[in-house]
PDB file of C-alpha atoms in Angstrom:
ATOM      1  CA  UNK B   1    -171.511  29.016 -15.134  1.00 59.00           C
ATOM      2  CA  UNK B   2    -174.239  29.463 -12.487  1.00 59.00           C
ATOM      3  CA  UNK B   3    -173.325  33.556 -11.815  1.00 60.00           C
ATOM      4  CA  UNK B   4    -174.921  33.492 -15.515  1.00 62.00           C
ATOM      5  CA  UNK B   5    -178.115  32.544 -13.814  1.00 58.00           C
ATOM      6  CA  UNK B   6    -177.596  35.101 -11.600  1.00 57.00           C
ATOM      7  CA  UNK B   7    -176.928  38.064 -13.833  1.00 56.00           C
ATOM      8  CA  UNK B   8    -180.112  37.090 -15.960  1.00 58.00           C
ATOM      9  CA  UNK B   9    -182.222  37.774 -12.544  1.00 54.00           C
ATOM     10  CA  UNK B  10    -180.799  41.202 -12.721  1.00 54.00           C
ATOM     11  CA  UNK B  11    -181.535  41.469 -16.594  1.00 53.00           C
ATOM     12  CA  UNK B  12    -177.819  41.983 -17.106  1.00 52.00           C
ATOM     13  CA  UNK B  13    -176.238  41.131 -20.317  1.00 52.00           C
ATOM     14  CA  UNK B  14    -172.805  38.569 -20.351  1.00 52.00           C
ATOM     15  CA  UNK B  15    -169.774  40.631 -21.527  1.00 52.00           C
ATOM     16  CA  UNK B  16    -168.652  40.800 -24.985  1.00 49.00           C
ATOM     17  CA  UNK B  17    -165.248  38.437 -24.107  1.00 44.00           C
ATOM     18  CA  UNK B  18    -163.260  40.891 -26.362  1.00 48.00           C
ATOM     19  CA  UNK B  19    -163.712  43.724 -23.972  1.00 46.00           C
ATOM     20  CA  UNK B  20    -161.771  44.215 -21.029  1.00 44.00           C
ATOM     21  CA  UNK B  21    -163.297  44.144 -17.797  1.00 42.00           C
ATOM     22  CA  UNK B  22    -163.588  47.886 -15.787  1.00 44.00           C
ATOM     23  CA  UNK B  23    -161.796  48.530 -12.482  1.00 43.00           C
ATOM     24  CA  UNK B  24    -162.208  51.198 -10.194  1.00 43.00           C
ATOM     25  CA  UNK B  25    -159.684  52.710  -7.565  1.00 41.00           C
ATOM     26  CA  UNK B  26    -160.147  51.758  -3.663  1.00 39.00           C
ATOM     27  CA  UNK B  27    -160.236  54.073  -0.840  1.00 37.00           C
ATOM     28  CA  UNK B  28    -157.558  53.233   1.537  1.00 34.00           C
ATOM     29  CA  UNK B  29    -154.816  50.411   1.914  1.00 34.00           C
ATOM     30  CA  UNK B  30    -156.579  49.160   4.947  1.00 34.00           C
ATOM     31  CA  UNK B  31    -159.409  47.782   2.002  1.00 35.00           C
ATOM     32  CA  UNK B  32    -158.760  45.823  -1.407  1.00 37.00           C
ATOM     33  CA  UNK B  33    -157.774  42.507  -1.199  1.00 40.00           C
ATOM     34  CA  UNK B  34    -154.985  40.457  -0.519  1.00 38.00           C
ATOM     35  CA  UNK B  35    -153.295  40.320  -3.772  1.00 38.00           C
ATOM     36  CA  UNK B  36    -153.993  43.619  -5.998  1.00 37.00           C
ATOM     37  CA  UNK B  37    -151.134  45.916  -4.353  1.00 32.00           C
ATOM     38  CA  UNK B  38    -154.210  47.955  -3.091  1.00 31.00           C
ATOM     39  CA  UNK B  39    -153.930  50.094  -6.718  1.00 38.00           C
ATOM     40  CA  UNK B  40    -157.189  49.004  -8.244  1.00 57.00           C
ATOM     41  CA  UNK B  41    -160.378  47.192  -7.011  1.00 78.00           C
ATOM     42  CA  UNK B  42    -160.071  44.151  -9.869  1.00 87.00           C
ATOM     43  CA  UNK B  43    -163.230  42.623 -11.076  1.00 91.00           C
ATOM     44  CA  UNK B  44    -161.363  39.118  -9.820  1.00 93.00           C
ATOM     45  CA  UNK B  45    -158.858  38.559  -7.727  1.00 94.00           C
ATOM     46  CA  UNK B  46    -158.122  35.833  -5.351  1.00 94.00           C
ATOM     47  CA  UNK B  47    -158.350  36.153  -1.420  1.00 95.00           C
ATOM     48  CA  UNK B  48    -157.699  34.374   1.795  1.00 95.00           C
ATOM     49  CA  UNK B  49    -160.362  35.142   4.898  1.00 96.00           C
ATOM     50  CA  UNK B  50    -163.372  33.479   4.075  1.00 97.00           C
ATOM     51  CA  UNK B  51    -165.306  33.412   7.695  1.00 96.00           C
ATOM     52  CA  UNK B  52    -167.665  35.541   6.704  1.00 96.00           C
ATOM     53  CA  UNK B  53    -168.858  32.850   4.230  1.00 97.00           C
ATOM     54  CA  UNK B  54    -172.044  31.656   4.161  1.00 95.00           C
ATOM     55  CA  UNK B  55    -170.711  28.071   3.400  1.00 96.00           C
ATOM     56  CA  UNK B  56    -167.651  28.272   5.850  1.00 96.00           C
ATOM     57  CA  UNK B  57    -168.670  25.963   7.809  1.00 96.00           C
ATOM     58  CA  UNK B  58    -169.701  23.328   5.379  1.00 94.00           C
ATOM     59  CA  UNK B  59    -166.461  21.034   4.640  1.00 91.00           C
ATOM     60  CA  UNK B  60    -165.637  21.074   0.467  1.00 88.00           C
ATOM     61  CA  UNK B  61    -165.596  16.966   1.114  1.00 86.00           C
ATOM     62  CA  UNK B  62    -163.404  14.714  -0.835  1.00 90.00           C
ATOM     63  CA  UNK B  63    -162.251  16.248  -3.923  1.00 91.00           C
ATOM     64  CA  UNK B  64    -160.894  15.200  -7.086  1.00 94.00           C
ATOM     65  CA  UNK B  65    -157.763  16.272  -9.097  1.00 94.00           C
ATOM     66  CA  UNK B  66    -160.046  16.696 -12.056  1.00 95.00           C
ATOM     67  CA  UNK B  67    -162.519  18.532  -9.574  1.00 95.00           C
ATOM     68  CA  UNK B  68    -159.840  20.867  -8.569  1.00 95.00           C
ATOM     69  CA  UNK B  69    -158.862  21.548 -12.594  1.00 95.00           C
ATOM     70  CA  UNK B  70    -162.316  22.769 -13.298  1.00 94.00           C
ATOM     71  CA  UNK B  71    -162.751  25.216 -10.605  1.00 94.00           C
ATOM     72  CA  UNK B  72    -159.449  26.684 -11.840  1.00 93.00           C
ATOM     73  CA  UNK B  73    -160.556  26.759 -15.165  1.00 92.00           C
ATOM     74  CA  UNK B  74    -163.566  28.637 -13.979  1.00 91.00           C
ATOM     75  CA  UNK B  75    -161.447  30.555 -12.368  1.00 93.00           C
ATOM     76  CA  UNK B  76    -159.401  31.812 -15.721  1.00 91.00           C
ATOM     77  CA  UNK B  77    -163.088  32.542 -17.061  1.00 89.00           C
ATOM     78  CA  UNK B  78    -164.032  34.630 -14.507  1.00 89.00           C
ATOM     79  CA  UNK B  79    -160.757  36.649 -14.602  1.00 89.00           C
ATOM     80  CA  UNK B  80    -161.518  36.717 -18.298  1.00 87.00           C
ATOM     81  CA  UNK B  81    -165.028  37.567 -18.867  1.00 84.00           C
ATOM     82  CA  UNK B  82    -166.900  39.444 -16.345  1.00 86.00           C
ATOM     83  CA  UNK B  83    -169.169  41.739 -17.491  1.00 85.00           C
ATOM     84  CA  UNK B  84    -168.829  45.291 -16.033  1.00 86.00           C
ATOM     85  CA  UNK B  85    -171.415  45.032 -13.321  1.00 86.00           C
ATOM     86  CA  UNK B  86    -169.864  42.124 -11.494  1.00 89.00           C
ATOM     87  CA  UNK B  87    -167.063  41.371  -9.238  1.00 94.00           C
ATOM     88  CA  UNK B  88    -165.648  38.363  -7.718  1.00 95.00           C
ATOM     89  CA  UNK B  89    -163.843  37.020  -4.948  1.00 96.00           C
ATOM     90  CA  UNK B  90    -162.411  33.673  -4.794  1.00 96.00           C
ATOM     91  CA  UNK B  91    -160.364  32.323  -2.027  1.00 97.00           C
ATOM     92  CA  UNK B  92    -156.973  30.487  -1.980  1.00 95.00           C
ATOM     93  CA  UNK B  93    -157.437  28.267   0.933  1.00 95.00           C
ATOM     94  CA  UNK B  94    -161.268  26.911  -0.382  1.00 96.00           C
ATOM     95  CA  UNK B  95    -161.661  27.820  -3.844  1.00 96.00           C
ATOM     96  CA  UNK B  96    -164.891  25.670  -3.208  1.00 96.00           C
ATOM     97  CA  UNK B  97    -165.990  29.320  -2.756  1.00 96.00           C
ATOM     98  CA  UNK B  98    -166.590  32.443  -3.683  1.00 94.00           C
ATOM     99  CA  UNK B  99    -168.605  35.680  -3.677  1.00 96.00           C
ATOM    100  CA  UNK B 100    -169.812  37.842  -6.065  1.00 93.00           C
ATOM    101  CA  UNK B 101    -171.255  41.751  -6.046  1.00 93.00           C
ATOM    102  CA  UNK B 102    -173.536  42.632  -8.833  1.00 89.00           C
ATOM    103  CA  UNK B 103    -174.215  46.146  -9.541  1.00 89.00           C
ATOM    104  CA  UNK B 104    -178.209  46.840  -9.939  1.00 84.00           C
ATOM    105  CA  UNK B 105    -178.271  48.316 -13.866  1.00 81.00           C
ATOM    106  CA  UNK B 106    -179.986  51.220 -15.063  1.00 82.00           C
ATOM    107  CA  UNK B 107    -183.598  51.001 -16.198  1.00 78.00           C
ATOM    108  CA  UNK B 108    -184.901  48.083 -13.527  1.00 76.00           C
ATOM    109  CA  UNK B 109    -186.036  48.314 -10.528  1.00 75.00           C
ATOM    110  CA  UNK B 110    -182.735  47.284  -9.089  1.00 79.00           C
ATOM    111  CA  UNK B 111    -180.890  50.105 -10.710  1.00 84.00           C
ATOM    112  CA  UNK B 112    -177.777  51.464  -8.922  1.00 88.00           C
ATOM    113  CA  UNK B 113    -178.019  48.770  -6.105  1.00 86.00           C
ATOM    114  CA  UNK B 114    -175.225  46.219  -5.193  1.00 89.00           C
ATOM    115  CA  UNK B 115    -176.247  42.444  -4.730  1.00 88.00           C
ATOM    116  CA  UNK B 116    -173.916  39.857  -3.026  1.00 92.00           C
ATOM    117  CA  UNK B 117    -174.206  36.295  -3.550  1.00 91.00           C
ATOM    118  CA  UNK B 118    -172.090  33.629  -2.073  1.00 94.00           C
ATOM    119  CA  UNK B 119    -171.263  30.663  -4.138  1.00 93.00           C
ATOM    120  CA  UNK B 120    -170.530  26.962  -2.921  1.00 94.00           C
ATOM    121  CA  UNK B 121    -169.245  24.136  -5.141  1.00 93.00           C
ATOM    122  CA  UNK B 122    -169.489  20.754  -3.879  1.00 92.00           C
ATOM    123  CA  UNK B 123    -167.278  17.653  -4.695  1.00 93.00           C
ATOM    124  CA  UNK B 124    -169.669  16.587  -7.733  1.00 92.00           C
ATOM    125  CA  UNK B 125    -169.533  20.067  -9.333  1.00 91.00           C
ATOM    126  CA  UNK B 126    -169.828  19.860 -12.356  1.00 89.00           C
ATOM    127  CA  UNK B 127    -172.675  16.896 -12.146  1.00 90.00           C
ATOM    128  CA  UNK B 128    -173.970  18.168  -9.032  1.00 89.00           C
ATOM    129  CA  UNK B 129    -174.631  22.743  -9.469  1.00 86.00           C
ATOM    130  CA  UNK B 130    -173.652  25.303  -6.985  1.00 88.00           C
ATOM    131  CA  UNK B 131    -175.401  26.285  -3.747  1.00 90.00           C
ATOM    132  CA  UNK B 132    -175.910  29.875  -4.104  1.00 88.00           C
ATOM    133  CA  UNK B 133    -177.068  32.025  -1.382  1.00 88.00           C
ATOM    134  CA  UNK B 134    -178.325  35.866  -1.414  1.00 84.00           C
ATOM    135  CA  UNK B 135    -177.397  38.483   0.860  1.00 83.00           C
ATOM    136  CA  UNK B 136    -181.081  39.170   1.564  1.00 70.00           C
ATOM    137  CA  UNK B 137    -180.909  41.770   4.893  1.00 59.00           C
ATOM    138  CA  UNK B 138    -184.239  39.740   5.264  1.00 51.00           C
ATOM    139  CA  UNK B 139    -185.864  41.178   2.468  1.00 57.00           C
ATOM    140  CA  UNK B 140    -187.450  39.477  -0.800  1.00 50.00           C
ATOM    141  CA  UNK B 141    -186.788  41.193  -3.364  1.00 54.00           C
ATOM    142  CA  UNK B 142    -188.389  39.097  -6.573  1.00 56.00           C
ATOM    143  CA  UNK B 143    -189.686  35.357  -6.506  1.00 49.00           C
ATOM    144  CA  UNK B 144    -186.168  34.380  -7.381  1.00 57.00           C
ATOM    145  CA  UNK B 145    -184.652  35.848  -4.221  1.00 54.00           C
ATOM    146  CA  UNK B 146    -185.903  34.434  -0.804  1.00 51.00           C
ATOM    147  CA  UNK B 147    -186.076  36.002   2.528  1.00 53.00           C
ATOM    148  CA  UNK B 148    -183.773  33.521   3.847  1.00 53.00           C
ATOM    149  CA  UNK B 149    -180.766  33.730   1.141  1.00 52.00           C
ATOM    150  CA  UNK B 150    -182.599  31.241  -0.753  1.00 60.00           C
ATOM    151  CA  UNK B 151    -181.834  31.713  -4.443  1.00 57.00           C
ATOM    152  CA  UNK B 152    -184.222  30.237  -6.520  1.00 57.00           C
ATOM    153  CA  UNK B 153    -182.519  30.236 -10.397  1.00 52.00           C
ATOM    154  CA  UNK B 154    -186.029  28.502 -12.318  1.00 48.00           C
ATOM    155  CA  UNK B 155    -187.514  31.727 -13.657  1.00 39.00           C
ATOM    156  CA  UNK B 156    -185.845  34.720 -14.899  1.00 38.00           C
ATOM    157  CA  UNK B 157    -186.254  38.435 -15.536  1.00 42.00           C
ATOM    158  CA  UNK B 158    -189.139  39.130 -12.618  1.00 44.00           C
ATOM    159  CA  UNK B 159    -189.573  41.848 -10.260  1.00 42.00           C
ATOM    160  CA  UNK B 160    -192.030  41.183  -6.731  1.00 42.00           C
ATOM    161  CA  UNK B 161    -192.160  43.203  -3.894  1.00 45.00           C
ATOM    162  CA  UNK B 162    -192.515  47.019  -2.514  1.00 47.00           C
ATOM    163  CA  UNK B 163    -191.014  48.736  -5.125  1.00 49.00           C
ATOM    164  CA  UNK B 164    -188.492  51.301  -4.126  1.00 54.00           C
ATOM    165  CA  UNK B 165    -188.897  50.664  -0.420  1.00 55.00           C
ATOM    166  CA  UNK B 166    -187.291  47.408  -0.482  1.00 63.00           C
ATOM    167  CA  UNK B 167    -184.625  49.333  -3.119  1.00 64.00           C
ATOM    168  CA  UNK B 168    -183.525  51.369  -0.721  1.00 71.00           C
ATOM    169  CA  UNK B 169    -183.453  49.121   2.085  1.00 77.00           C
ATOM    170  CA  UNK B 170    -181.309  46.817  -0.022  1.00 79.00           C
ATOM    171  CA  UNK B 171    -178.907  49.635  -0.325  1.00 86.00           C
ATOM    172  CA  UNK B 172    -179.164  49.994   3.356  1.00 88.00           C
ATOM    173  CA  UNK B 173    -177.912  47.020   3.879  1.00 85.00           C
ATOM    174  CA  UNK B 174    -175.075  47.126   2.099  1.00 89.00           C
ATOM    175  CA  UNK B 175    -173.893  50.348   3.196  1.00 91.00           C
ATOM    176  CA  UNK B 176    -174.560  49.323   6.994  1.00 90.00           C
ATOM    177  CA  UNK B 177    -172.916  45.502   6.748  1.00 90.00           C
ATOM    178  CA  UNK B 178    -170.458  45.275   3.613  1.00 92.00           C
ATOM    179  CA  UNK B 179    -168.912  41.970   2.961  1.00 94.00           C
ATOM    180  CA  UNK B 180    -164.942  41.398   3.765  1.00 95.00           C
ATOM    181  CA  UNK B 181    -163.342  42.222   0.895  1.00 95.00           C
ATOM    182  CA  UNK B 182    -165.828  44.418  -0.511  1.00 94.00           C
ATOM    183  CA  UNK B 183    -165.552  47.156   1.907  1.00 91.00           C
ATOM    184  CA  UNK B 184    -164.054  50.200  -0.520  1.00 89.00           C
ATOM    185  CA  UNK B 185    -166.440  48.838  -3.505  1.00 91.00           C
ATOM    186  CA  UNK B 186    -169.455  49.675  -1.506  1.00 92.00           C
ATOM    187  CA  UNK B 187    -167.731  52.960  -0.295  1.00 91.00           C
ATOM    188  CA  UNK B 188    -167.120  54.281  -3.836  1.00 90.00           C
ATOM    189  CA  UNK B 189    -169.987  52.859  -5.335  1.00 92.00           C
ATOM    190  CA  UNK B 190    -172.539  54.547  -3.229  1.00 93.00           C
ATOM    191  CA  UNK B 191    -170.490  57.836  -2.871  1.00 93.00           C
ATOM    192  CA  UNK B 192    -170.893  58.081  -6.763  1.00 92.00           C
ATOM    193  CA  UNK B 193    -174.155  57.075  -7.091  1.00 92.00           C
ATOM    194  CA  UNK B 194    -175.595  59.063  -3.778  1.00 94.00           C
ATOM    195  CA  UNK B 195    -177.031  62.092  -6.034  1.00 93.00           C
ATOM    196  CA  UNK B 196    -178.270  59.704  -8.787  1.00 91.00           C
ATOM    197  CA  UNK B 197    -180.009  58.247  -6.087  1.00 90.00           C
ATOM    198  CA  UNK B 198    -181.434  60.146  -4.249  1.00 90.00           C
ATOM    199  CA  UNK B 199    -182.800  62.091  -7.037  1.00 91.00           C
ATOM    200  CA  UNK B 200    -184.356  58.961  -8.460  1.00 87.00           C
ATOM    201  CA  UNK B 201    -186.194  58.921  -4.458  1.00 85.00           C
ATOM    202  CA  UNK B 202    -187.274  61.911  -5.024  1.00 88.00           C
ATOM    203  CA  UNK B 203    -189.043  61.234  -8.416  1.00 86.00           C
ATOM    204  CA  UNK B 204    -190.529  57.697  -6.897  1.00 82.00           C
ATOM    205  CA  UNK B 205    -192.130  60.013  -3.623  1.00 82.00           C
ATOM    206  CA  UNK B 206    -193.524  62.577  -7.125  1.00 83.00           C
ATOM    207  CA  UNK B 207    -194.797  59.204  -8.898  1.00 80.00           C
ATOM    208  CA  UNK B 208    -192.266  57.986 -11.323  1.00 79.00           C
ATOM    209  CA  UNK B 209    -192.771  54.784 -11.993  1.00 75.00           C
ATOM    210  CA  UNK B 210    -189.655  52.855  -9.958  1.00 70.00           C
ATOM    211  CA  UNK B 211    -187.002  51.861 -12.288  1.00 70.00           C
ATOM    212  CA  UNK B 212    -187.716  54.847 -14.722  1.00 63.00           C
ATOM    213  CA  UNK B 213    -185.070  56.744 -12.009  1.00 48.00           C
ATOM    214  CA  UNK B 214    -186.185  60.329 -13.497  1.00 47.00           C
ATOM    215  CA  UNK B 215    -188.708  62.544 -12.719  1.00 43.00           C
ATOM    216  CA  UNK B 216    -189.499  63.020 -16.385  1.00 46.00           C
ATOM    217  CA  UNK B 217    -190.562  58.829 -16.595  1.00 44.00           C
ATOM    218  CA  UNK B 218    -193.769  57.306 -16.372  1.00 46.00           C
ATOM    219  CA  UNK B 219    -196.044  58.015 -13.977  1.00 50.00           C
ATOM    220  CA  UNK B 220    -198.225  56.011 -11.865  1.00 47.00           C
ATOM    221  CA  UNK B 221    -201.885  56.771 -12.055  1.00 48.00           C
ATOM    222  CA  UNK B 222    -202.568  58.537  -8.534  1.00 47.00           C
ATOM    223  CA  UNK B 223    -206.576  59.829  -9.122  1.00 44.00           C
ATOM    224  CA  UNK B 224    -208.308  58.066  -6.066  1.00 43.00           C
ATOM    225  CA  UNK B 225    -205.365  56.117  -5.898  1.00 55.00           C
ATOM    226  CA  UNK B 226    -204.952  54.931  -1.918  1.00 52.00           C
ATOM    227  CA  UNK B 227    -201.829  52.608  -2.712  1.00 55.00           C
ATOM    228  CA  UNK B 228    -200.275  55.255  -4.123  1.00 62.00           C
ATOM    229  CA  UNK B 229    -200.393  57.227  -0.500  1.00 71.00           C
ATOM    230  CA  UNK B 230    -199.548  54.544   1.334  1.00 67.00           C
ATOM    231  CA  UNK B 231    -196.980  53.973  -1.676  1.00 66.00           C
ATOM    232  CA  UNK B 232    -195.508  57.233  -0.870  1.00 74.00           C
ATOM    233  CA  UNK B 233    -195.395  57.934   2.584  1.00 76.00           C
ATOM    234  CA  UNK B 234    -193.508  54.476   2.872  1.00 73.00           C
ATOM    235  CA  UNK B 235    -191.335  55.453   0.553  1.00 77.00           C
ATOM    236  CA  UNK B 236    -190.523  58.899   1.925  1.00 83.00           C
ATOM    237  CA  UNK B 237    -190.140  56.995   5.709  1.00 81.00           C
ATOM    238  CA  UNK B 238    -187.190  54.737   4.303  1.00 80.00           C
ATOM    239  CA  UNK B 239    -185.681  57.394   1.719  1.00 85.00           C
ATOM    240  CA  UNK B 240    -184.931  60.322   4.772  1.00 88.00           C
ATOM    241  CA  UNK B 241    -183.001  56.833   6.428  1.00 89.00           C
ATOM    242  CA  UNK B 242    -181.430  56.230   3.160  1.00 89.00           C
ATOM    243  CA  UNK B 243    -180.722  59.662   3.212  1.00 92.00           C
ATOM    244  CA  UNK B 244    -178.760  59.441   6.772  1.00 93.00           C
ATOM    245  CA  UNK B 245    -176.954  56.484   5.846  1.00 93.00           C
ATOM    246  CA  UNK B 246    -175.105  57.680   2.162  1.00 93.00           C
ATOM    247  CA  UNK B 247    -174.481  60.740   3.939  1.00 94.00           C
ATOM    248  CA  UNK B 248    -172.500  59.031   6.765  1.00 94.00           C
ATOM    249  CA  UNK B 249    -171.051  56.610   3.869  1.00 94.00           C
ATOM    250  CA  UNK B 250    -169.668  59.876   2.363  1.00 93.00           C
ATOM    251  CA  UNK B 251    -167.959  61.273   6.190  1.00 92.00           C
ATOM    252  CA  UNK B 252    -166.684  57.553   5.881  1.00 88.00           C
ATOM    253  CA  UNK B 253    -165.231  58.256   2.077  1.00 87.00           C
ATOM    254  CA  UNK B 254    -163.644  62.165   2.868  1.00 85.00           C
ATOM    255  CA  UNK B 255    -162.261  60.480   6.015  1.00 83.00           C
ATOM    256  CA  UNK B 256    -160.711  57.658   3.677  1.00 77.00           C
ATOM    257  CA  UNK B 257    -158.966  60.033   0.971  1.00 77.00           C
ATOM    258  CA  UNK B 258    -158.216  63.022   2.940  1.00 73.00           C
ATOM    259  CA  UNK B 259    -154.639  62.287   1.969  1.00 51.00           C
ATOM    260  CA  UNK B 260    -155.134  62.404  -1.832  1.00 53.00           C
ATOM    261  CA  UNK B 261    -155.726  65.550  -3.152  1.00 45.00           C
ATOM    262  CA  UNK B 262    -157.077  64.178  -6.319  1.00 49.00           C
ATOM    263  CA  UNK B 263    -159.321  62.064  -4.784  1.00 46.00           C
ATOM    264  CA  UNK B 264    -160.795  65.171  -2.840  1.00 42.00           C
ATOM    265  CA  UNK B 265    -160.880  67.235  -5.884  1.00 44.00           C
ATOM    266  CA  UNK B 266    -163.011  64.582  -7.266  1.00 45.00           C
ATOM    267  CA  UNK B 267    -165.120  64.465  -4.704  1.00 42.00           C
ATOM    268  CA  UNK B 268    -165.821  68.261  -4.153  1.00 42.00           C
ATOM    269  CA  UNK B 269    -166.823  68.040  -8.188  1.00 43.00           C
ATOM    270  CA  UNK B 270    -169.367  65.154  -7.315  1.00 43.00           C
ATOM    271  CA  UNK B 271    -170.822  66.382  -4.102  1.00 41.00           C
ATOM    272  CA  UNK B 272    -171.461  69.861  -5.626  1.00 42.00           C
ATOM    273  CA  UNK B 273    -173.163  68.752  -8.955  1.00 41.00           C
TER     274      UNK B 273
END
C-alpha cells in the first residue's frame, strides 16, 4: 500500500494489526464527516465532497469490476490497520481517491506536525501505483517532498531544509487552510499540542537541536557560529506568527465547545499547565 511509503518518510512505524486504531472526539457537529454520527473523529471513514481534491478534476477512466474489488479491499485494510498517527478519508462517489493526515511523531524533526497527502488511483492500479500529492503550503520540507506537491517515494528516512522554520510554517499552514473533512482534527490536534509546541520553539530559539523538542537536548555548537544567528532570529520571526495563529486556533476551539462543560473543563486543565 503506497501510504506505507509515505509513513516511512515520516519514520513512522506500521501498526501492530492486533491493536485497535485510536480515535479522538470532534469539536462541533458542523465538523466530522458524513458518516460517523459526529461522536468520534475515526481513523477511516468514508465521505462524499471531494472538490477540494487535488485529483478532482482528473476522470478515474474506465474501470474494471476487479479494479473496483481491490480498492475496496484496500479499503477494509485501511479501516483495519492504521497506525495511530494516520487518518483517512475515502470518498463514496470516487473511491479512486482519498486523503490522508499524518501526525509528525516525536523525536524528528517533524514532531507534532500534521501532513496531508492526497491519493489518486488510476484504472491500472494495481500494475500502474498511485499519484500521490503533498500538501506543501509551498514549502520543501525533505528531498522526498517537493515544493509543488510532488512526492517523490525513492529514498526514505531524510530530513532537508530550514529546520524548525519550515516546522512551524508547516503547522501554519494547516491551521490557516485545513482540508474538508479534517477541520476538527486540526482544531484538537493543535489545541493539545500548542504548549508542547511552543515550548519545543522556545528550546530551538536557546539551541536545541530541532527534533530533540526539549530544552534539556542536544545543543548546537553556537561559538563563532553565524548560522546559528541567522538560525535564530529566523526562527524567533516565524515562532511569534506561530504563536498568533495556535492562539486564534484555541478562540476557534473555546468558541466550538462552549456548550460542553467537560470539554471546557478539559481545556482550562490544558491551557493552565
Amino acid at each position: 500500500m503506497v501510504l506505507n511509503k509515505v509513513l516511512e518518510l515520516f519514520c513512522v512505524k506500521k501498526k501492530d494489526s492486533k491493536k485497535k486504531g485510536k480515535a479522538i472526539n470532534p469539536l462541533c457537529k458542523e465538523y466530522g464527516s458524513e458518516s460517523d454520527g459526529y461522536n468520534l473523529f475515526n481513523q477511516f471513514d468514508v465521505v462524499q465532497d471531494f472538490s477540494d481534491h487535488y485529483y478532482a478534476k482528473n476522470s478515474p477512466g474506465k474501470t474494471s469490476k476487479d479494479w473496483v474489488k481491490t480498492i475496496q479491499n484496500e479499503w477494509k485494510l485501511l479501516q483495519k490497520d492504521l497506525p495511530e498517527s494516520i487518518y483517512v478519508r475515502a470518498y463514496e462517489d470516487r473511491i479512486d481517491l482519498l486523503r490522508a493526515a499524518i501526525v509528525g511523531p516525536a523525536g524528528t524533526p517533524y514532531h507534532d506536525g500534521l501532513f496531508f497527502f492526497d491519493v489518486r488511483f488510476p484504472s491500472e492500479y494495481p500494475q500502474s501505483p498511485p499519484k500521490v500529492h503533498y500538501h506543501s503550503g509551498g514549502l520543501r520540507l525533505n528531498p522526498n517532498l517537493y515544493e509543488s506537491g510532488k512526492v517523490c517515494l525513492s529514498l526514505l528516512n531524510t530530513w532537508w531544509g530550514t529546520g524548525c522554520e519550515k516546522w512551524g510554517k508547516t503547522m501554519m499552514y494547516s491551521l490557516r487552510k485545513p482540508p474538508k473533512h479534517f477541520e476538527s482534527l486540526v482544531a484538537r490536534h493543535f489545541h493539545e499540542r500548542e504548549r508542547v509546541i511552543l515550548d519545543a520553539c522556545d528550546a530551538y530559539i536557546s539551541g536545541a537541536v530541532v527534533g530533540s523538542s526539549s530544552a534539556k537536548g542536544t545543543k548546537h555548537p553556537r561559538d563563532n557560529n553565524r548560522s546559528f544567528a541567522d538560525f535564530k532570529k529566523s526562527l524567533e520571526k516565524y515562532s511569534e506568527l506561530l504563536r498568533k495563529d495556535l492562539a486564534a486556533n484555541r478562540t476557534h476551539f473555546l468558541k466550538l465547545t462552549r456548550d460542553s462543560p467537560a470539554a471546557a473543563d478539559e481545556i482550562v486543565e490544558c491551557t493552565s499547565s
